[in-house]
Amino acid sequence: MCIRDRYMGKLKKQTMNSAFQNGYMSYQLFEDDKELRTLIECQTHLKEFRQEFNRGFNFYLNGQWGDAKKCLEVCLNYVPNDGPSNTILHVLKESDYICPADWKGYRELTEK
């Protein structure tokens, strides 16, 4: 189950329950729930994140590793724990962000 589905289920359950509780208004859920606020903020920046990741990934594939680094670091401003961005940045760092001369546009995966 993805994070969005989990929180939408949480929102629905809390909203239904809150309808029968004294004094709790459903809008308070958006003010009080830190995880829900984070999810909404992430959804707001999702388009920008995807565009920047796609740019960075294409730079990576094409051997423009300095440019890839810049784009992927911007991605981490949107989603700090993004696995793919962090993984590619780790690969780039191993070569000091300089594309190897024998780069074929991909790397062989050595672990699962």
N, CA, C and O atoms as a GROMACS GRO file, in nm:
protein
  448
    1MET      N    1   0.085  -0.117   0.000
    1MET     CA    2   0.000   0.000   0.000
    1MET      C    3   0.089   0.124   0.000
    1MET      O    4   0.181   0.134   0.081
    2CYS      N    5   0.063   0.215  -0.090
    2CYS     CA    6   0.147   0.334  -0.099
    2CYS      C    7   0.111   0.433   0.011
    2CYS      O    8   0.004   0.425   0.072
    3ILE      N    9   0.202   0.526   0.035
    3ILE     CA   10   0.184   0.622   0.144
    3ILE      C   11   0.057   0.706   0.124
    3ILE      O   12  -0.013   0.736   0.220
    4ARG      N   13   0.029   0.743   0.000
    4ARG     CA   14  -0.091   0.822  -0.027
    4ARG      C   15  -0.217   0.746   0.013
    4ARG      O   16  -0.305   0.803   0.078
    5ASP      N   17  -0.226   0.619  -0.024
    5ASP     CA   18  -0.343   0.539   0.009
    5ASP      C   19  -0.359   0.523   0.159
    5ASP      O   20  -0.469   0.529   0.213
    6ARG      N   21  -0.245   0.503   0.227
    6ARG     CA   22  -0.249   0.485   0.372
    6ARG      C   23  -0.305   0.610   0.439
    6ARG      O   24  -0.390   0.601   0.528
    7TYR      N   25  -0.258   0.727   0.398
    7TYR     CA   26  -0.304   0.850   0.461
    7TYR      C   27  -0.444   0.890   0.417
    7TYR      O   28  -0.519   0.950   0.494
    8MET      N   29  -0.480   0.857   0.295
    8MET     CA   30  -0.617   0.885   0.254
    8MET      C   31  -0.714   0.799   0.333
    8MET      O   32  -0.822   0.844   0.370
    9GLY      N   33  -0.676   0.673   0.360
    9GLY     CA   34  -0.758   0.587   0.446
    9GLY      C   35  -0.765   0.643   0.587
    9GLY      O   36  -0.871   0.641   0.649
   10LYS      N   37  -0.654   0.691   0.637
   10LYS     CA   38  -0.649   0.752   0.769
   10LYS      C   39  -0.738   0.876   0.774
   10LYS      O   40  -0.813   0.895   0.869
   11LEU      N   41  -0.730   0.959   0.670
   11LEU     CA   42  -0.811   1.079   0.663
   11LEU      C   43  -0.960   1.044   0.664
   11LEU      O   44  -1.038   1.105   0.737
   12LYS      N   45  -0.998   0.947   0.583
   12LYS     CA   46  -1.138   0.907   0.575
   12LYS      C   47  -1.187   0.855   0.709
   12LYS      O   48  -1.295   0.894   0.754
   13LYS      N   49  -1.109   0.769   0.774
   13LYS     CA   50  -1.149   0.713   0.903
   13LYS      C   51  -1.160   0.822   1.009
   13LYS      O   52  -1.257   0.826   1.085
   14GLN      N   53  -1.061   0.909   1.014
   14GLN     CA   54  -1.063   1.014   1.115
   14GLN      C   55  -1.175   1.114   1.089
   14GLN      O   56  -1.237   1.164   1.183
   15THR      N   57  -1.201   1.142   0.964
   15THR     CA   58  -1.307   1.236   0.931
   15THR      C   59  -1.443   1.178   0.969
   15THR      O   60  -1.527   1.248   1.026
   16MET      N   61  -1.464   1.052   0.939
   16MET     CA   62  -1.590   0.986   0.975
   16MET      C   63  -1.608   0.982   1.127
   16MET      O   64  -1.715   1.013   1.179
   17ASN      N   65  -1.501   0.944   1.198
   17ASN     CA   66  -1.509   0.938   1.343
   17ASN      C   67  -1.531   1.076   1.404
   17ASN      O   68  -1.606   1.091   1.500
   18SER      N   69  -1.464   1.175   1.347
   18SER     CA   70  -1.473   1.310   1.404
   18SER      C   71  -1.610   1.372   1.384
   18SER      O   72  -1.648   1.463   1.458
   19ALA      N   73  -1.685   1.325   1.287
   19ALA     CA   74  -1.818   1.379   1.264
   19ALA      C   75  -1.909   1.356   1.384
   19ALA      O   76  -2.006   1.430   1.405
   20PHE      N   77  -1.877   1.254   1.464
   20PHE     CA   78  -1.961   1.220   1.578
   20PHE      C   79  -1.900   1.262   1.712
   20PHE      O   80  -1.958   1.237   1.817
   21GLN      N   81  -1.784   1.324   1.707
   21GLN     CA   82  -1.720   1.367   1.831
   21GLN      C   83  -1.753   1.513   1.858
   21GLN      O   84  -1.777   1.591   1.766
   22ASN      N   85  -1.755   1.547   1.983
   22ASN     CA   86  -1.788   1.685   2.022
   22ASN      C   87  -1.677   1.782   1.988
   22ASN      O   88  -1.563   1.762   2.027
   23GLY      N   89  -1.710   1.885   1.915
   23GLY     CA   90  -1.621   1.998   1.894
   23GLY      C   91  -1.505   1.979   1.798
   23GLY      O   92  -1.434   2.076   1.772
   24TYR      N   93  -1.482   1.862   1.743
   24TYR     CA   94  -1.369   1.843   1.652
   24TYR      C   95  -1.416   1.865   1.511
   24TYR      O   96  -1.512   1.802   1.465
   25MET      N   97  -1.351   1.954   1.442
   25MET     CA   98  -1.385   1.984   1.305
   25MET      C   99  -1.284   1.916   1.213
   25MET      O  100  -1.165   1.911   1.244
   26SER      N  101  -1.330   1.864   1.100
   26SER     CA  102  -1.242   1.788   1.011
   26SER      C  103  -1.126   1.872   0.957
   26SER      O  104  -1.020   1.818   0.928
   27TYR      N  105  -1.144   2.004   0.943
   27TYR     CA  106  -1.034   2.088   0.894
   27TYR      C  107  -0.915   2.085   0.989
   27TYR      O  108  -0.802   2.110   0.947
   28GLN      N  109  -0.940   2.055   1.118
   28GLN     CA  110  -0.831   2.050   1.215
   28GLN      C  111  -0.733   1.938   1.182
   28GLN      O  112  -0.615   1.946   1.216
   29LEU      N  113  -0.781   1.834   1.116
   29LEU     CA  114  -0.692   1.725   1.077
   29LEU      C  115  -0.579   1.777   0.990
   29LEU      O  116  -0.465   1.733   1.004
   30PHE      N  117  -0.609   1.870   0.900
   30PHE     CA  118  -0.507   1.926   0.812
   30PHE      C  119  -0.409   2.015   0.888
   30PHE      O  120  -0.294   2.031   0.846
   31GLU      N  121  -0.454   2.071   0.998
   31GLU     CA  122  -0.367   2.156   1.079
   31GLU      C  123  -0.285   2.074   1.179
   31GLU      O  124  -0.170   2.107   1.207
   32ASP      N  125  -0.344   1.968   1.232
   32ASP     CA  126  -0.285   1.893   1.342
   32ASP      C  127  -0.197   1.776   1.299
   32ASP      O  128  -0.105   1.739   1.372
   33ASP      N  129  -0.223   1.718   1.183
   33ASP     CA  130  -0.154   1.596   1.142
   33ASP      C  131  -0.029   1.631   1.060
   33ASP      O  132  -0.038   1.669   0.943
   34LYS      N  133   0.087   1.618   1.123
   34LYS     CA  134   0.214   1.653   1.058
   34LYS      C  135   0.239   1.566   0.935
   34LYS      O  136   0.285   1.616   0.832
   35GLU      N  137   0.208   1.436   0.943
   35GLU     CA  138   0.231   1.346   0.830
   35GLU      C  139   0.144   1.383   0.711
   35GLU      O  140   0.188   1.380   0.596
   36LEU      N  141   0.019   1.419   0.739
   36LEU     CA  142  -0.071   1.458   0.631
   36LEU      C  143  -0.023   1.588   0.565
   36LEU      O  144  -0.029   1.601   0.442
   37ARG      N  145   0.023   1.683   0.645
   37ARG     CA  146   0.076   1.808   0.589
   37ARG      C  147   0.198   1.780   0.501
   37ARG      O  148   0.214   1.840   0.395
   38THR      N  149   0.285   1.687   0.546
   38THR     CA  150   0.404   1.651   0.468
   38THR      C  151   0.362   1.587   0.337
   38THR      O  152   0.420   1.616   0.232
   39LEU      N  153   0.263   1.498   0.341
   39LEU     CA  154   0.214   1.433   0.219
   39LEU      C  155   0.160   1.535   0.121
   39LEU      O  156   0.190   1.528   0.001
   40ILE      N  157   0.081   1.629   0.169
   40ILE     CA  158   0.024   1.732   0.082
   40ILE      C  159   0.136   1.816   0.020
   40ILE      O  160   0.131   1.849  -0.098
   41GLU      N  161   0.234   1.851   0.101
   41GLU     CA  162   0.347   1.930   0.050
   41GLU      C  163   0.424   1.853  -0.056
   41GLU      O  164   0.464   1.909  -0.157
   42CYS      N  165   0.445   1.723  -0.032
   42CYS     CA  166   0.516   1.640  -0.131
   42CYS      C  167   0.438   1.633  -0.262
   42CYS      O  168   0.496   1.640  -0.370
   43GLN      N  169   0.306   1.618  -0.253
   43GLN     CA  170   0.224   1.610  -0.373
   43GLN      C  171   0.232   1.741  -0.452
   43GLN      O  172   0.231   1.740  -0.575
   44THR      N  173   0.242   1.853  -0.381
   44THR     CA  174   0.250   1.983  -0.444
   44THR      C  175   0.377   1.993  -0.530
   44THR      O  176   0.375   2.053  -0.637
   45HIS      N  177   0.486   1.936  -0.481
   45HIS     CA  178   0.614   1.946  -0.550
   45HIS      C  179   0.646   1.826  -0.638
   45HIS      O  180   0.755   1.816  -0.695
   46LEU      N  181   0.551   1.734  -0.650
   46LEU     CA  182   0.577   1.610  -0.723
   46LEU      C  183   0.614   1.635  -0.869
   46LEU      O  184   0.705   1.571  -0.922
   47LYS      N  185   0.545   1.726  -0.935
   47LYS     CA  186   0.573   1.755  -1.076
   47LYS      C  187   0.715   1.808  -1.094
   47LYS      O  188   0.788   1.763  -1.182
   48GLU      N  189   0.753   1.904  -1.008
   48GLU     CA  190   0.887   1.961  -1.017
   48GLU      C  191   0.994   1.855  -0.988
   48GLU      O  192   1.098   1.851  -1.053
   49PHE      N  193   0.965   1.770  -0.889
   49PHE     CA  194   1.059   1.664  -0.855
   49PHE      C  195   1.080   1.571  -0.974
   49PHE      O  196   1.193   1.540  -1.011
   50ARG      N  197   0.970   1.527  -1.035
   50ARG     CA  198   0.981   1.435  -1.149
   50ARG      C  199   1.058   1.496  -1.265
   50ARG      O  200   1.142   1.430  -1.326
   51GLN      N  201   1.030   1.622  -1.295
   51GLN     CA  202   1.100   1.689  -1.405
   51GLN      C  203   1.251   1.696  -1.376
   51GLN      O  204   1.333   1.669  -1.464
   52GLU      N  205   1.285   1.732  -1.254
   52GLU     CA  206   1.426   1.746  -1.218
   52GLU      C  207   1.495   1.610  -1.216
   52GLU      O  208   1.609   1.596  -1.260
   53PHE      N  209   1.425   1.508  -1.164
   53PHE     CA  210   1.483   1.374  -1.163
   53PHE      C  211   1.507   1.324  -1.305
   53PHE      O  212   1.613   1.270  -1.335
   54ASN      N  213   1.409   1.343  -1.392
   54ASN     CA  214   1.425   1.299  -1.531
   54ASN      C  215   1.542   1.368  -1.599
   54ASN      O  216   1.618   1.305  -1.673
   55ARG      N  217   1.559   1.497  -1.574
   55ARG     CA  218   1.674   1.570  -1.629
   55ARG      C  219   1.804   1.510  -1.576
   55ARG      O  220   1.896   1.482  -1.652
   56GLY      N  221   1.810   1.492  -1.444
   56GLY     CA  222   1.931   1.438  -1.381
   56GLY      C  223   1.962   1.298  -1.430
   56GLY      O  224   2.078   1.264  -1.456
   57PHE      N  225   1.859   1.215  -1.443
   57PHE     CA  226   1.880   1.078  -1.488
   57PHE      C  227   1.931   1.075  -1.632
   57PHE      O  228   2.020   0.997  -1.666
   58ASN      N  229   1.875   1.161  -1.716
   58ASN     CA  230   1.922   1.168  -1.855
   58ASN      C  231   2.066   1.218  -1.863
   58ASN      O  232   2.145   1.168  -1.943
   59PHE      N  233   2.101   1.316  -1.781
   59PHE     CA  234   2.240   1.361  -1.775
   59PHE      C  235   2.331   1.245  -1.734
   59PHE      O  236   2.438   1.226  -1.791
   60TYR      N  237   2.287   1.169  -1.634
   60TYR     CA  238   2.364   1.053  -1.587
   60TYR      C  239   2.386   0.953  -1.701
   60TYR      O  240   2.498   0.911  -1.725
   61LEU      N  241   2.279   0.916  -1.770
   61LEU     CA  242   2.290   0.819  -1.879
   61LEU      C  243   2.381   0.868  -1.991
   61LEU      O  244   2.453   0.789  -2.052
   62ASN      N  245   2.377   0.998  -2.017
   62ASN     CA  246   2.456   1.057  -2.126
   62ASN      C  247   2.597   1.095  -2.086
   62ASN      O  248   2.672   1.153  -2.165
   63GLY      N  249   2.634   1.062  -1.962
   63GLY     CA  250   2.772   1.086  -1.919
   63GLY      C  251   2.801   1.227  -1.873
   63GLY      O  252   2.918   1.263  -1.854
   64GLN      N  253   2.700   1.308  -1.855
   64GLN     CA  254   2.717   1.444  -1.806
   64GLN      C  255   2.697   1.444  -1.654
   64GLN      O  256   2.595   1.492  -1.604
   65TRP      N  257   2.794   1.390  -1.584
   65TRP     CA  258   2.775   1.360  -1.443
   65TRP      C  259   2.775   1.484  -1.355
   65TRP      O  260   2.710   1.483  -1.250
   66GLY      N  261   2.844   1.588  -1.391
   66GLY     CA  262   2.839   1.711  -1.314
   66GLY      C  263   2.699   1.771  -1.316
   66GLY      O  264   2.648   1.817  -1.213
   67ASP      N  265   2.637   1.771  -1.434
   67ASP     CA  266   2.500   1.821  -1.447
   67ASP      C  267   2.402   1.729  -1.374
   67ASP      O  268   2.306   1.776  -1.312
   68ALA      N  269   2.426   1.599  -1.384
   68ALA     CA  270   2.340   1.503  -1.314
   68ALA      C  271   2.343   1.528  -1.164
   68ALA      O  272   2.240   1.524  -1.097
   69LYS      N  273   2.461   1.552  -1.111
   69LYS     CA  274   2.478   1.579  -0.968
   69LYS      C  275   2.392   1.698  -0.925
   69LYS      O  276   2.322   1.691  -0.824
   70LYS      N  277   2.398   1.805  -1.002
   70LYS     CA  278   2.321   1.926  -0.968
   70LYS      C  279   2.171   1.897  -0.964
   70LYS      O  280   2.102   1.937  -0.870
   71CYS      N  281   2.122   1.828  -1.064
   71CYS     CA  282   1.978   1.798  -1.071
   71CYS      C  283   1.935   1.706  -0.958
   71CYS      O  284   1.831   1.729  -0.895
   72LEU      N  285   2.013   1.604  -0.932
   72LEU     CA  286   1.974   1.508  -0.829
   72LEU      C  287   1.982   1.568  -0.689
   72LEU      O  288   1.907   1.529  -0.600
   73GLU      N  289   2.073   1.663  -0.670
   73GLU     CA  290   2.077   1.733  -0.541
   73GLU      C  291   1.953   1.820  -0.523
   73GLU      O  292   1.904   1.834  -0.411
   74VAL      N  293   1.903   1.878  -0.630
   74VAL     CA  294   1.778   1.954  -0.623
   74VAL      C  295   1.664   1.859  -0.586
   74VAL      O  296   1.577   1.896  -0.507
   75CYS      N  297   1.664   1.739  -0.641
   75CYS     CA  298   1.562   1.639  -0.607
   75CYS      C  299   1.559   1.612  -0.457
   75CYS      O  300   1.452   1.597  -0.398
   76LEU      N  301   1.676   1.606  -0.396
   76LEU     CA  302   1.683   1.578  -0.253
   76LEU      C  303   1.629   1.694  -0.169
   76LEU      O  304   1.595   1.675  -0.052
   77ASN      N  305   1.623   1.813  -0.227
   77ASN     CA  306   1.556   1.924  -0.157
   77ASN      C  307   1.406   1.899  -0.148
   77ASN      O  308   1.342   1.938  -0.051
   78TYR      N  309   1.351   1.833  -0.249
   78TYR     CA  310   1.208   1.800  -0.250
   78TYR      C  311   1.180   1.676  -0.165
   78TYR      O  312   1.089   1.676  -0.083
   79VAL      N  313   1.260   1.571  -0.186
   79VAL     CA  314   1.240   1.444  -0.116
   79VAL      C  315   1.376   1.397  -0.063
   79VAL      O  316   1.449   1.327  -0.133
   80PRO      N  317   1.410   1.436   0.059
   80PRO     CA  318   1.545   1.411   0.112
   80PRO      C  319   1.587   1.264   0.115
   80PRO      O  320   1.706   1.234   0.101
   81ASN      N  321   1.495   1.174   0.132
   81ASN     CA  322   1.530   1.032   0.142
   81ASN      C  323   1.499   0.955   0.014
   81ASN      O  324   1.478   0.834   0.020
   82ASP      N  325   1.497   1.023  -0.099
   82ASP     CA  326   1.467   0.954  -0.225
   82ASP      C  327   1.576   0.854  -0.258
   82ASP      O  328   1.691   0.890  -0.280
   83GLY      N  329   1.539   0.728  -0.262
   83GLY     CA  330   1.635   0.620  -0.285
   83GLY      C  331   1.707   0.628  -0.418
   83GLY      O  332   1.830   0.622  -0.420
   84PRO      N  333   1.636   0.642  -0.530
   84PRO     CA  334   1.704   0.648  -0.659
   84PRO      C  335   1.800   0.765  -0.672
   84PRO      O  336   1.911   0.749  -0.723
   85SER      N  337   1.760   0.883  -0.626
   85SER     CA  338   1.850   0.999  -0.633
   85SER      C  339   1.975   0.975  -0.549
   85SER      O  340   2.087   1.001  -0.594
   86ASN      N  341   1.955   0.926  -0.428
   86ASN     CA  342   2.070   0.898  -0.340
   86ASN      C  343   2.161   0.790  -0.398
   86ASN      O  344   2.284   0.800  -0.387
   87THR      N  345   2.103   0.689  -0.458
   87THR     CA  346   2.183   0.580  -0.515
   87THR      C  347   2.269   0.630  -0.631
   87THR      O  348   2.388   0.600  -0.638
   88ILE      N  349   2.209   0.706  -0.721
   88ILE     CA  350   2.285   0.758  -0.835
   88ILE      C  351   2.394   0.854  -0.787
   88ILE      O  352   2.506   0.850  -0.837
   89LEU      N  353   2.360   0.940  -0.692
   89LEU     CA  354   2.461   1.031  -0.638
   89LEU      C  355   2.577   0.955  -0.576
   89LEU      O  356   2.692   0.998  -0.586
   90HIS      N  357   2.549   0.843  -0.511
   90HIS     CA  358   2.655   0.760  -0.453
   90HIS      C  359   2.746   0.705  -0.563
   90HIS      O  360   2.868   0.704  -0.549
   91VAL      N  361   2.686   0.660  -0.672
   91VAL     CA  362   2.763   0.608  -0.786
   91VAL      C  363   2.850   0.719  -0.845
   91VAL      O  364   2.968   0.698  -0.875
   92LEU      N  365   2.793   0.836  -0.862
   92LEU     CA  366   2.867   0.949  -0.918
   92LEU      C  367   2.984   0.989  -0.828
   92LEU      O  368   3.093   1.020  -0.875
   93LYS      N  369   2.959   0.988  -0.698
   93LYS     CA  370   3.062   1.028  -0.603
   93LYS      C  371   3.182   0.933  -0.607
   93LYS      O  372   3.296   0.975  -0.588
   94GLU      N  373   3.157   0.805  -0.632
   94GLU     CA  374   3.266   0.707  -0.639
   94GLU      C  375   3.367   0.742  -0.747
   94GLU      O  376   3.483   0.703  -0.739
   95SER      N  377   3.324   0.816  -0.849
   95SER     CA  378   3.413   0.860  -0.958
   95SER      C  379   3.439   1.009  -0.953
   95SER      O  380   3.477   1.069  -1.054
   96ASP      N  381   3.420   1.069  -0.837
   96ASP     CA  382   3.437   1.215  -0.822
   96ASP      C  383   3.355   1.294  -0.923
   96ASP      O  384   3.397   1.399  -0.970
   97TYR      N  385   3.239   1.241  -0.954
   97TYR     CA  386   3.143   1.307  -1.044
   97TYR      C  387   3.198   1.326  -1.185
   97TYR      O  388   3.152   1.413  -1.259
   98ILE      N  389   3.295   1.243  -1.222
   98ILE     CA  390   3.351   1.246  -1.358
   98ILE      C  391   3.317   1.113  -1.424
   98ILE      O  392   3.347   1.006  -1.372
   99CYS      N  393   3.255   1.122  -1.538
   99CYS     CA  394   3.214   1.002  -1.610
   99CYS      C  395   3.337   0.925  -1.659
   99CYS      O  396   3.428   0.985  -1.718
  100PRO      N  397   3.342   0.793  -1.636
  100PRO     CA  398   3.455   0.714  -1.684
  100PRO      C  399   3.461   0.713  -1.839
  100PRO      O  400   3.358   0.724  -1.905
  101ALA      N  401   3.577   0.701  -1.891
  101ALA     CA  402   3.596   0.701  -2.037
  101ALA      C  403   3.525   0.583  -2.104
  101ALA      O  404   3.483   0.593  -2.219
  102ASP      N  405   3.511   0.472  -2.031
  102ASP     CA  406   3.447   0.354  -2.090
  102ASP      C  407   3.297   0.344  -2.056
  102ASP      O  408   3.238   0.237  -2.066
  103TRP      N  409   3.236   0.455  -2.018
  103TRP     CA  410   3.094   0.458  -1.982
  103TRP      C  411   3.008   0.420  -2.101
  103TRP      O  412   3.022   0.477  -2.210
  104LYS      N  413   2.919   0.323  -2.081
  104LYS     CA  414   2.832   0.273  -2.188
  104LYS      C  415   2.688   0.325  -2.173
  104LYS      O  416   2.600   0.287  -2.250
  105GLY      N  417   2.666   0.410  -2.075
  105GLY     CA  418   2.531   0.461  -2.053
  105GLY      C  419   2.453   0.381  -1.951
  105GLY      O  420   2.334   0.404  -1.930
  106TYR      N  421   2.521   0.288  -1.888
  106TYR     CA  422   2.459   0.208  -1.783
  106TYR      C  423   2.568   0.148  -1.696
  106TYR      O  424   2.685   0.148  -1.733
  107ARG      N  425   2.528   0.099  -1.581
  107ARG     CA  426   2.622   0.028  -1.495
  107ARG      C  427   2.562  -0.107  -1.460
  107ARG      O  428   2.441  -0.121  -1.447
  108GLU      N  429   2.647  -0.204  -1.446
  108GLU     CA  430   2.599  -0.336  -1.409
  108GLU      C  431   2.566  -0.340  -1.262
  108GLU      O  432   2.643  -0.293  -1.178
  109LEU      N  433   2.450  -0.396  -1.231
  109LEU     CA  434   2.410  -0.408  -1.091
  109LEU      C  435   2.481  -0.526  -1.028
  109LEU      O  436   2.479  -0.637  -1.081
  110THR      N  437   2.543  -0.500  -0.917
  110THR     CA  438   2.620  -0.605  -0.849
  110THR      C  439   2.552  -0.655  -0.723
  110THR      O  440   2.597  -0.751  -0.661
  111GLU      N  441   2.442  -0.589  -0.683
  111GLU     CA  442   2.367  -0.631  -0.566
  111GLU      C  443   2.220  -0.605  -0.588
  111GLU      O  444   2.182  -0.523  -0.670
  112LYS      N  445   2.140  -0.677  -0.513
  112LYS     CA  446   1.995  -0.667  -0.529
  112LYS      C  447   1.938  -0.558  -0.443
  112LYS      O  448   1.817  -0.536  -0.444
   0.00000   0.00000   0.00000
